[in-house]
Amino acid sequence: MIKITLNAKQLVFWLCLITTNTVTFAQINRQALVTRHTVHVSKIDSLSSLSVGNGRFAFTVDATGLQSFPNEYAKGVPLGTQSEWGWDSYKNEGKYKIEEAYKYYDQYGRKIPYVVQLNEPQRAKEATNYFRQSVHRLQLGNIGLDLSMANGKLATASDIKNIKQELNPWTGEIKSNFTIEGIPVEVLTVSHQDQDIISTKIKSDLIKLGRLKVRLRFPNPTGDWADVGNNWADEEQHQSTILTNQLNAAVIKHQLDSAYYFTNLSWSGKANLLEKQKHYFTITPNKGLNTFEVSCLFTDKQTAIKPPLFTAVQINSLTKWKAFWQSGAAVDFIGSSDKRAFELERRIILSQYLTKIQCAGNYPPQETGLTYNSWFGKPHLEMHWWHGVHFALWGRPELLTSSVDWYFKVKSKAAAIASVQGFDGVRWQKMTDNNGNESPSSIGAMLIWQQPHIITFTELEYRANPNKQILEKYKDLVFSTADFMASFAHYDSVKKHYILGPGLIPAQERFKAEATFNPTYELAYWEWALKTAQQWRLRLGLPRNKKWDDVVANLSPLPVQNGVYLATESAPDSYTNPEFKTDHPSVLGTFGMLPTTDLLDKSVMKKTFDLVWKTWSWEDTWGWDFPMTAMSAARLGLPEKAVDALLMDIKTNTYLINGHNYQDDRLRIYLPGNGGLLTAVAMMCAGWDGNTIQNPGFPKDGTWKVKWEGFKKMM
């Protein structure tokens, strides 16, 4: 027997090596890794705004460190203030009912209702619009600086000079320096990590001159598809009232149609809070000061508690952000000769920061997070995969758990949807809200690829903590989801196969619901999810579900033509019709997002990938399509293509200076792209079940030096 003796330092080293599942022999200097991607801003640029937040609340600022010029940023990355609890609904004066948005589709002799967007008759159109707009997510308030010029006029954005601003993701702190008529202003901005609080410390001689005030304005919701928080019109439609006004604290109530909330303020030293005009309040510091601190708590509950001042909030931010960055996984590309390595590393770091502050709350996030509204502020559950899966793969499953547990809250409404349509189990909503209400959508109501997501999430939860408690906790969600999936599949007695559709739209939203059946990705996802649900039954010592087994055993084969997988069996012209080579190339998700299934032929998938790579209209895609393609390339043993996909030079694969994934003039930020990037990188480093290659998604020609720790394998 050979006896090996380790000293204390050696023991710690090897324990770290084992527990982090690393493929290198050196621990990553995480602070150096993160801080080398500190964001630097040197001008007023509507696409360079920066955010602080905690996953449930976010606050986005301009170059002054606060929200001083919201109109100038309205068409870029807006200066939003949003919390996951902040929703409002217009009064239902028309007494509309959701059933008025039903459209009936013929599915195998049954008329099945779907909540869609109707344009006629007029009553149905009005009902549709009402339920799309109500509820809507709120912009809670605009906190900025009123800066006066020497002539008494308020400064404009063009008067802000010598801008030097930085966001340090390691600390979650934004430091902003600029001048007004040669007078320096320094603003530090942080967010509390446990409460919906922002705090700022302002230093400037403008305070002594009486030329600097902190401004708080309450916008009215627009009810539009997007709400950027700068609607100062319609003053009579809402109310803002000072409830208490003390020497160094105040409480303001904002009342809307169906919602009200409170803004609790506290500040250092003496200052006066005044109502300048409706919904417009200013805090004027005493002229004897040159430093002023203000904290602001947004809450849906009335309380007299004063929010902590800047130092306490700053310490909270520093402590919690350090803990975040020292948890979970990290990847370092130092030493790589590929010139794209630094940019990929930048995207990775900033995507972690952004998804932590925008997507790590108790509810599935909307695609624009907590910055501004898209689709009226409502989450899309098919996107929850892209928002959340990466948290588990990066060794931070607790950041996924919070939003996964939301499905318990809305299960009864999902069961009601399945029931009214004549299906078993639960049919998960697509475009929804915090309470699980379904919103009318001509495409969204017909999607099905969000259905198996909950099985993906809970399986990841189990892999992170493989114990009976996890199985018991989530079994009802898993089983009721599988029940719906099995009942949705229709058995064709002639073909002797179960068929998905007609009456669906696949993830590639280019096909008509009435005619579409057997989309490739969804078929494979159905098989994987039903098999995984069955595995949950076996883990719990339960008998197999015969219906699920029957569907899996007799599910339609993946549709093939000319040696490649079609997008859907109902579209044999998948690759000859130009329209069908746009939008999401979701056929690649069949072996990228998903592992190998019994339905899959890898050689056919390889030919499919090659065809999509060469002929797809990449200019007409979305931000998560590139990481999805990278995941497929990695599984197919094409690491060069995986990297090329992640860094493809396409507009919708643009990552702004602040790290946001830009799509177009409508979607200036797109968090599914950020989450997808992180998911792909985790797979490219740690691989997936059955993979034995180190860093399988990166080229082996020496151009990439990939050092990582803490990743978990994908399924």
XYZ file of C-alpha atoms in Angstrom, residues 103-702:
600
model
C -60.998 31.715 -31.240
C -62.001 28.106 -31.879
C -59.685 25.813 -33.827
C -60.749 22.469 -35.268
C -58.512 19.743 -33.880
C -59.541 16.211 -34.812
C -63.264 16.886 -34.725
C -63.216 19.048 -31.600
C -63.570 22.819 -31.419
C -60.839 23.991 -29.061
C -60.734 27.579 -27.739
C -57.519 29.596 -27.747
C -57.069 33.100 -26.352
C -55.901 35.023 -29.404
C -55.624 38.608 -30.571
C -58.826 39.425 -32.464
C -59.460 42.399 -34.716
C -63.155 41.836 -35.302
C -65.895 42.199 -34.360
C -65.336 45.483 -32.520
C -66.340 44.116 -29.123
C -63.885 41.222 -29.442
C -61.140 43.620 -30.517
C -61.749 45.797 -27.488
C -61.732 42.795 -25.160
C -58.513 41.539 -26.707
C -56.820 44.896 -26.278
C -58.019 45.222 -22.703
C -56.585 41.889 -21.601
C -53.316 42.520 -23.436
C -52.911 45.883 -21.679
C -54.213 44.795 -18.284
C -52.302 44.081 -16.266
C -49.218 46.098 -17.216
C -45.915 46.378 -15.408
C -45.252 49.763 -13.813
C -42.406 52.210 -14.079
C -42.294 53.136 -10.392
C -40.580 56.509 -10.493
C -37.821 58.624 -11.958
C -35.058 59.783 -9.623
C -32.715 62.305 -11.180
C -30.854 65.540 -10.661
C -32.199 69.000 -11.310
C -29.002 70.874 -12.167
C -29.167 74.631 -12.598
C -26.902 76.729 -14.772
C -25.490 80.018 -13.508
C -28.296 81.843 -15.350
C -30.910 79.850 -13.402
C -32.036 77.622 -16.257
C -32.089 73.874 -15.837
C -29.142 72.125 -17.437
C -29.788 69.978 -20.474
C -27.989 66.820 -21.539
C -25.691 68.884 -23.751
C -24.505 70.823 -20.680
C -23.037 67.661 -19.115
C -19.304 67.728 -19.863
C -16.177 65.714 -19.061
C -18.110 62.517 -18.445
C -16.212 59.715 -16.775
C -18.524 56.952 -15.613
C -17.878 53.366 -14.660
C -19.846 50.352 -13.500
C -17.855 47.956 -11.365
C -19.694 44.627 -11.603
C -17.651 43.199 -8.719
C -19.236 45.696 -6.302
C -22.456 46.599 -8.122
C -21.495 50.273 -7.862
C -21.801 52.987 -10.499
C -19.405 55.919 -10.154
C -20.219 58.941 -12.292
C -18.091 62.069 -12.710
C -18.957 65.065 -14.884
C -18.922 68.850 -14.842
C -21.495 71.604 -15.218
C -19.942 74.906 -16.333
C -16.618 73.633 -15.067
C -17.899 72.612 -11.635
C -17.284 68.922 -10.854
C -20.038 66.555 -9.763
C -19.425 63.061 -8.409
C -22.285 60.593 -7.983
C -22.075 57.101 -6.498
C -25.087 54.828 -7.029
C -25.829 51.445 -5.450
C -28.789 49.141 -4.891
C -29.609 47.175 -1.782
C -29.488 43.459 -2.465
C -32.324 42.484 -0.120
C -34.749 45.391 -0.474
C -36.003 47.582 -3.319
C -33.706 50.439 -2.367
C -31.396 52.618 -4.382
C -29.004 54.962 -2.674
C -26.793 57.714 -3.991
C -23.995 59.857 -2.611
C -23.488 63.176 -4.394
C -20.475 65.417 -3.960
C -20.287 68.858 -5.607
C -19.924 72.555 -4.855
C -23.150 72.965 -6.804
C -24.888 71.953 -3.554
C -23.384 74.957 -1.742
C -24.492 77.175 -4.597
C -28.051 75.920 -4.370
C -27.849 74.632 -7.935
C -28.309 70.898 -7.329
C -31.515 69.184 -6.278
C -32.604 65.561 -6.273
C -35.780 65.132 -8.269
C -38.479 62.460 -7.996
C -41.166 62.202 -10.668
C -43.958 59.681 -11.042
C -44.908 58.828 -14.628
C -48.311 57.590 -15.700
C -48.365 54.161 -17.373
C -48.881 54.418 -21.107
C -50.655 51.112 -21.673
C -48.470 50.711 -24.739
C -46.582 47.591 -25.802
C -43.507 49.341 -24.374
C -43.408 51.722 -21.415
C -40.136 53.573 -20.914
C -41.182 55.593 -17.877
C -41.342 59.154 -19.244
C -45.064 59.763 -19.680
C -45.635 63.054 -17.868
C -49.015 63.665 -19.500
C -52.403 62.622 -18.124
C -51.676 64.223 -14.749
C -55.277 63.862 -13.565
C -55.376 60.101 -14.116
C -53.204 59.321 -11.093
C -52.361 60.889 -7.749
C -49.112 61.492 -5.873
C -49.386 62.571 -2.238
C -46.836 63.422 0.460
C -47.899 61.415 3.515
C -45.065 62.447 5.840
C -42.386 65.115 5.458
C -39.726 65.298 8.153
C -36.324 66.957 8.383
C -34.506 63.988 6.879
C -37.216 61.593 5.710
C -40.485 61.472 3.806
C -43.096 59.082 2.445
C -44.970 59.645 -0.830
C -47.951 57.587 -1.993
C -48.641 57.023 -5.684
C -52.178 55.942 -6.552
C -53.143 54.472 -9.941
C -56.201 52.696 -11.335
C -55.843 49.422 -9.454
C -52.516 49.808 -7.689
C -50.851 52.032 -5.169
C -47.404 51.990 -3.674
C -45.116 54.040 -1.481
C -41.784 55.735 -1.888
C -39.892 56.057 1.387
C -37.080 58.594 1.322
C -34.272 59.334 3.745
C -31.365 61.725 3.391
C -28.325 63.012 5.241
C -28.237 66.488 6.778
C -30.932 69.075 6.351
C -32.990 69.310 3.198
C -36.444 70.372 2.061
C -38.862 68.178 0.170
C -41.299 70.186 -1.929
C -43.958 69.369 -4.494
C -42.882 71.396 -7.533
C -45.910 70.357 -9.576
C -48.183 67.340 -9.860
C -46.140 64.142 -9.529
C -42.884 66.176 -9.422
C -40.995 66.486 -6.130
C -37.603 67.987 -5.332
C -35.259 67.541 -2.390
C -33.095 70.640 -1.874
C -30.044 70.098 0.356
C -28.918 72.770 2.817
C -26.431 75.143 1.169
C -23.883 74.474 3.875
C -23.230 71.044 2.410
C -21.092 69.842 -0.461
C -22.001 66.162 0.018
C -25.507 64.795 0.093
C -26.879 61.263 0.429
C -30.349 60.066 -0.516
C -31.900 56.621 -0.227
C -35.196 55.608 -1.779
C -37.270 52.529 -0.966
C -40.108 51.492 -3.271
C -42.665 49.300 -1.544
C -46.227 48.120 -2.008
C -46.780 48.248 1.760
C -47.102 51.400 3.825
C -44.429 51.616 6.476
C -42.735 54.347 8.468
C -39.352 52.615 8.287
C -36.635 54.879 6.945
C -34.429 53.266 4.318
C -30.767 52.992 5.359
C -28.429 55.688 4.128
C -25.706 55.305 1.533
C -22.923 53.673 3.566
C -25.152 50.861 4.803
C -26.562 50.217 1.329
C -23.085 50.334 -0.184
C -21.747 47.796 2.318
C -24.707 45.524 1.599
C -24.039 45.784 -2.134
C -20.305 45.155 -1.818
C -20.813 42.148 0.458
C -23.555 40.472 -1.552
C -21.913 41.038 -4.933
C -18.611 39.638 -3.694
C -20.466 36.560 -2.462
C -22.203 36.206 -5.827
C -18.987 36.342 -7.838
C -17.228 33.931 -5.498
C -20.063 31.423 -5.822
C -20.759 29.107 -8.719
C -18.670 28.937 -11.855
C -16.113 31.121 -13.593
C -14.248 30.946 -16.890
C -11.065 32.757 -17.880
C -9.640 33.111 -21.414
C -6.337 34.781 -20.526
C -3.583 33.529 -22.824
C -5.866 32.904 -25.804
C -4.482 34.084 -29.134
C -7.916 34.273 -30.768
C -8.634 38.005 -30.877
C -12.277 37.382 -30.037
C -11.512 35.867 -26.630
C -11.573 39.136 -24.682
C -14.897 40.151 -26.212
C -16.449 36.780 -25.391
C -15.167 37.059 -21.830
C -16.648 40.575 -21.581
C -20.040 39.326 -22.743
C -19.899 36.485 -20.226
C -19.103 38.706 -17.243
C -21.658 41.381 -18.076
C -24.314 38.804 -18.917
C -23.867 37.303 -15.452
C -24.257 40.759 -13.926
C -27.332 41.624 -15.978
C -29.148 38.324 -15.499
C -28.455 38.494 -11.756
C -30.115 41.919 -11.427
C -32.837 41.435 -14.034
C -33.804 37.737 -14.009
C -33.115 36.242 -10.573
C -36.384 37.058 -8.847
C -39.445 35.161 -7.712
C -41.209 35.261 -11.086
C -40.254 34.503 -14.680
C -38.907 37.786 -16.102
C -40.062 39.647 -19.158
C -37.661 39.697 -22.096
C -36.546 43.241 -21.252
C -36.164 42.388 -17.588
C -36.784 45.167 -15.072
C -35.703 47.993 -17.365
C -38.639 48.726 -19.630
C -41.769 47.016 -20.855
C -42.038 44.751 -23.841
C -45.345 43.032 -24.512
C -46.841 45.257 -21.775
C -44.306 43.986 -19.248
C -45.465 40.391 -19.423
C -43.240 37.314 -19.231
C -43.215 34.742 -22.008
C -42.857 31.304 -20.501
C -41.141 29.792 -23.530
C -38.340 32.277 -22.820
C -38.006 31.142 -19.210
C -35.650 28.404 -20.462
C -33.245 31.051 -21.735
C -33.636 33.255 -18.686
C -33.084 30.514 -16.132
C -31.267 27.341 -17.235
C -27.847 28.965 -17.060
C -28.186 29.597 -13.312
C -28.160 25.853 -12.666
C -25.291 25.148 -15.074
C -23.243 27.924 -13.471
C -23.628 26.312 -10.050
C -26.204 28.809 -8.772
C -29.396 26.722 -8.848
C -30.962 28.766 -6.050
C -31.323 31.660 -8.501
C -33.470 29.401 -10.678
C -35.470 27.903 -7.816
C -37.241 31.154 -6.943
C -38.932 31.504 -10.317
C -39.514 27.761 -10.720
C -41.555 27.740 -7.521
C -43.859 30.337 -9.114
C -45.392 27.516 -11.174
C -47.057 26.237 -8.016
C -48.854 29.558 -7.728
C -50.274 29.469 -11.251
C -50.872 25.741 -11.598
C -54.627 26.025 -11.046
C -54.956 28.498 -13.910
C -52.818 26.288 -16.150
C -55.100 23.372 -15.254
C -58.131 25.486 -16.166
C -56.683 26.194 -19.617
C -56.131 22.479 -20.228
C -59.618 21.661 -18.952
C -61.497 24.177 -21.103
C -59.603 22.834 -24.120
C -60.430 19.237 -23.237
C -56.916 18.098 -22.294
C -55.574 16.434 -19.164
C -53.121 17.952 -16.725
C -51.848 21.509 -16.976
C -51.241 23.623 -20.059
C -48.724 26.263 -19.083
C -49.406 29.805 -20.131
C -47.317 31.585 -22.745
C -47.789 35.359 -22.408
C -48.793 35.823 -18.787
C -48.356 37.909 -15.640
C -47.411 37.359 -11.998
C -50.767 35.767 -11.271
C -50.750 33.386 -14.223
C -53.453 35.064 -16.287
C -53.291 34.241 -19.977
C -52.953 37.160 -22.394
C -54.407 37.127 -25.902
C -51.818 36.404 -28.571
C -52.368 34.968 -32.017
C -48.978 33.249 -31.920
C -48.386 32.792 -28.222
C -51.567 30.880 -27.491
C -50.597 28.286 -30.101
C -47.027 27.605 -28.933
C -46.311 24.354 -27.125
C -42.561 24.337 -26.535
C -42.935 25.993 -23.130
C -44.831 22.933 -21.871
C -41.814 20.668 -21.124
C -39.716 23.504 -19.651
C -40.864 22.830 -16.101
C -39.556 19.269 -16.449
C -36.201 20.678 -17.569
C -36.096 23.060 -14.601
C -37.040 20.485 -12.007
C -34.623 17.924 -13.441
C -31.857 20.517 -13.103
C -32.992 21.124 -9.523
C -32.774 17.404 -8.869
C -29.329 17.128 -10.445
C -28.136 19.937 -8.173
C -29.655 18.257 -5.089
C -30.466 14.603 -5.882
C -32.699 13.774 -2.946
C -36.244 12.609 -2.335
C -37.273 16.017 -0.999
C -36.805 17.569 -4.439
C -38.774 14.742 -6.046
C -41.623 15.108 -3.582
C -41.646 18.883 -3.910
C -41.992 19.003 -7.690
C -43.633 15.679 -8.591
C -47.105 17.150 -9.078
C -45.780 19.788 -11.488
C -43.841 17.164 -13.441
C -46.656 14.617 -13.578
C -49.445 17.055 -14.466
C -47.258 18.513 -17.212
C -46.634 15.036 -18.618
C -50.352 14.287 -18.432
C -51.096 17.267 -20.656
C -48.327 16.387 -23.092
C -49.588 12.832 -23.444
C -53.184 13.937 -23.972
C -52.200 16.646 -26.465
C -50.549 14.035 -28.706
C -53.184 12.644 -31.081
C -53.051 9.007 -32.143
C -53.437 8.518 -35.900
C -54.808 5.009 -36.401
C -53.743 4.985 -40.061
C -50.145 6.080 -39.515
C -50.083 4.287 -36.163
C -48.243 7.190 -34.600
C -48.960 9.956 -32.143
C -48.952 13.340 -33.859
C -48.428 16.832 -32.463
C -50.876 19.161 -34.198
C -52.380 20.571 -36.324
C -53.324 23.408 -34.014
C -49.893 24.564 -32.971
C -47.114 26.961 -33.900
C -43.557 25.689 -33.415
C -40.691 27.604 -31.854
C -39.862 28.816 -35.368
C -42.880 31.096 -35.588
C -43.237 30.998 -39.357
C -45.960 28.384 -39.731
C -49.747 28.616 -39.583
C -51.359 26.906 -36.639
C -54.209 25.382 -38.621
C -51.908 23.400 -40.922
C -48.802 22.693 -38.841
C -48.016 19.301 -37.346
C -45.001 17.360 -36.099
C -42.335 20.042 -35.696
C -38.958 18.368 -35.235
C -37.769 20.141 -32.089
C -41.089 19.751 -30.290
C -41.313 16.037 -31.126
C -37.875 15.441 -29.629
C -38.699 17.575 -26.605
C -41.935 15.603 -26.067
C -40.005 12.333 -26.069
C -37.318 13.569 -23.680
C -39.772 15.166 -21.256
C -42.134 12.169 -21.074
C -39.205 9.820 -20.509
C -37.825 12.108 -17.813
C -41.222 12.330 -16.092
C -41.343 8.530 -16.163
C -37.914 8.437 -14.558
C -39.276 10.621 -11.745
C -41.966 8.031 -11.086
C -39.347 5.292 -10.864
C -37.165 7.357 -8.531
C -40.185 7.711 -6.253
C -40.934 3.993 -6.379
C -44.126 4.524 -8.383
C -45.317 2.316 -11.243
C -44.778 3.476 -14.808
C -47.495 5.557 -16.420
C -48.797 3.407 -19.292
C -50.149 6.336 -21.289
C -46.819 8.125 -21.264
C -45.032 4.952 -22.328
C -47.500 4.454 -25.164
C -46.997 7.982 -26.481
C -43.204 7.670 -26.321
C -43.190 4.242 -27.990
C -45.440 5.383 -30.820
C -44.470 9.041 -31.252
C -44.051 10.151 -34.854
C -40.472 9.958 -36.156
C -38.591 13.176 -36.721
C -39.481 14.310 -40.260
C -36.653 13.837 -42.767
C -36.395 14.868 -46.394
C -33.317 14.679 -48.627
C -31.256 13.508 -45.677
C -32.002 16.470 -43.378
C -34.543 17.183 -40.687
C -37.410 19.426 -41.704
C -38.566 22.244 -39.459
C -41.920 20.487 -39.361
C -43.414 17.552 -41.222
C -46.146 19.787 -42.627
C -43.563 21.957 -44.410
C -41.640 19.834 -46.932
C -40.422 23.140 -48.397
C -38.643 24.031 -45.139
C -35.395 24.827 -46.974
C -36.698 25.973 -50.359
C -39.207 28.570 -49.218
C -37.209 31.702 -48.221
C -39.796 32.564 -45.574
C -39.062 29.311 -43.778
C -35.344 30.072 -43.465
C -35.956 33.028 -41.165
C -36.719 33.448 -37.463
C -35.425 30.796 -35.035
C -33.616 27.816 -36.600
C -35.197 25.754 -33.834
C -34.490 22.493 -35.647
C -30.975 22.881 -34.191
C -32.444 22.858 -30.695
C -33.296 19.208 -31.334
C -29.660 18.384 -30.601
C -28.329 21.370 -28.724
C -30.879 22.358 -26.150
C -31.795 18.671 -25.988
C -29.547 15.637 -25.550
C -29.561 12.563 -27.739
C -32.970 10.907 -27.876
C -34.113 7.660 -29.471
C -35.727 9.674 -32.251
C -32.464 11.360 -33.268
C -30.005 10.296 -35.961
C -26.788 12.233 -35.397
C -25.650 11.880 -39.002
C -28.910 13.429 -40.201
C -28.533 16.154 -37.576
C -25.012 16.896 -38.802
C -26.258 17.354 -42.380
C -29.102 19.507 -41.088
C -26.675 21.701 -39.182
C -24.474 22.138 -42.253
C -27.456 23.135 -44.386
C -28.785 25.600 -41.813
C -25.328 27.080 -41.288
C -24.850 27.721 -44.992
C -28.321 28.816 -46.065
C -30.134 30.389 -43.111
C -31.112 34.062 -43.224
C -29.076 34.928 -40.158
C -29.992 38.607 -40.445
C -33.554 37.616 -39.551
C -32.918 35.822 -36.270
C -33.009 36.545 -32.540
C -30.373 36.796 -29.844
C -30.804 33.288 -28.448
C -30.485 31.683 -31.868
C -26.713 32.118 -31.803
C -26.086 30.281 -28.509
C -28.604 27.617 -29.561
C -26.560 27.115 -32.729
C -23.372 27.019 -30.667
C -24.811 24.312 -28.419
C -25.754 22.204 -31.415
C -22.304 22.674 -32.929
C -20.633 21.652 -29.681
C -22.681 18.452 -29.374
C -21.879 17.625 -33.006
C -18.136 17.975 -32.406
C -17.773 21.273 -34.278
C -16.051 23.547 -31.741
C -14.886 26.080 -34.340
C -18.493 26.533 -35.452
C -19.611 26.812 -31.824
C -17.331 29.800 -31.234
C -18.188 31.301 -34.616
C -21.889 31.062 -33.786
C -21.487 32.804 -30.438
C -19.592 35.670 -32.070
C -21.388 35.866 -35.417
C -21.360 39.417 -36.770
C -25.130 39.932 -36.996
C -27.112 42.884 -35.602
C -29.210 40.739 -33.298
C -25.983 39.290 -31.863
C -24.752 42.754 -30.860
C -23.697 43.248 -27.241
C -23.711 46.888 -26.168
C -21.123 48.600 -23.988
C -23.301 47.809 -20.956
C -23.461 44.118 -21.916
C -27.047 44.095 -23.164
C -27.949 42.030 -26.227
C -29.375 44.500 -28.757
C -32.012 43.354 -31.267
C -33.548 46.327 -33.042
C -35.248 49.686 -32.469
C -38.069 47.959 -30.623
C -36.041 45.565 -28.458
C -32.942 47.494 -27.477
C -32.205 44.906 -24.801
C -32.989 41.209 -24.950
C -32.099 39.143 -21.909
C -32.808 35.713 -23.483
C -29.694 36.400 -25.549
C -27.608 36.990 -22.424
C -28.967 33.900 -20.705
C -28.474 31.821 -23.831
C -24.859 32.922 -24.084
C -24.200 31.769 -20.521
C -25.919 28.424 -21.150
C -23.873 27.802 -24.274
C -20.578 28.701 -22.593
C -21.298 26.343 -19.693
C -21.896 23.500 -22.167
C -18.854 24.408 -24.228
C -16.698 24.180 -21.110
C -18.153 21.377 -18.987
C -19.965 19.450 -21.685
C -22.993 17.225 -21.106
C -23.846 13.744 -19.930
C -21.639 11.213 -21.689
C -19.154 13.759 -22.983
C -15.509 12.946 -22.217
C -13.780 15.784 -24.087
C -12.362 18.677 -22.098
C -13.789 22.019 -23.222
C -15.743 20.326 -26.033
C -17.031 23.600 -27.444
C -13.649 25.258 -27.989
C -11.091 24.629 -30.774
C -8.124 22.427 -29.940
C -5.632 24.241 -32.204
C -4.059 26.209 -29.348
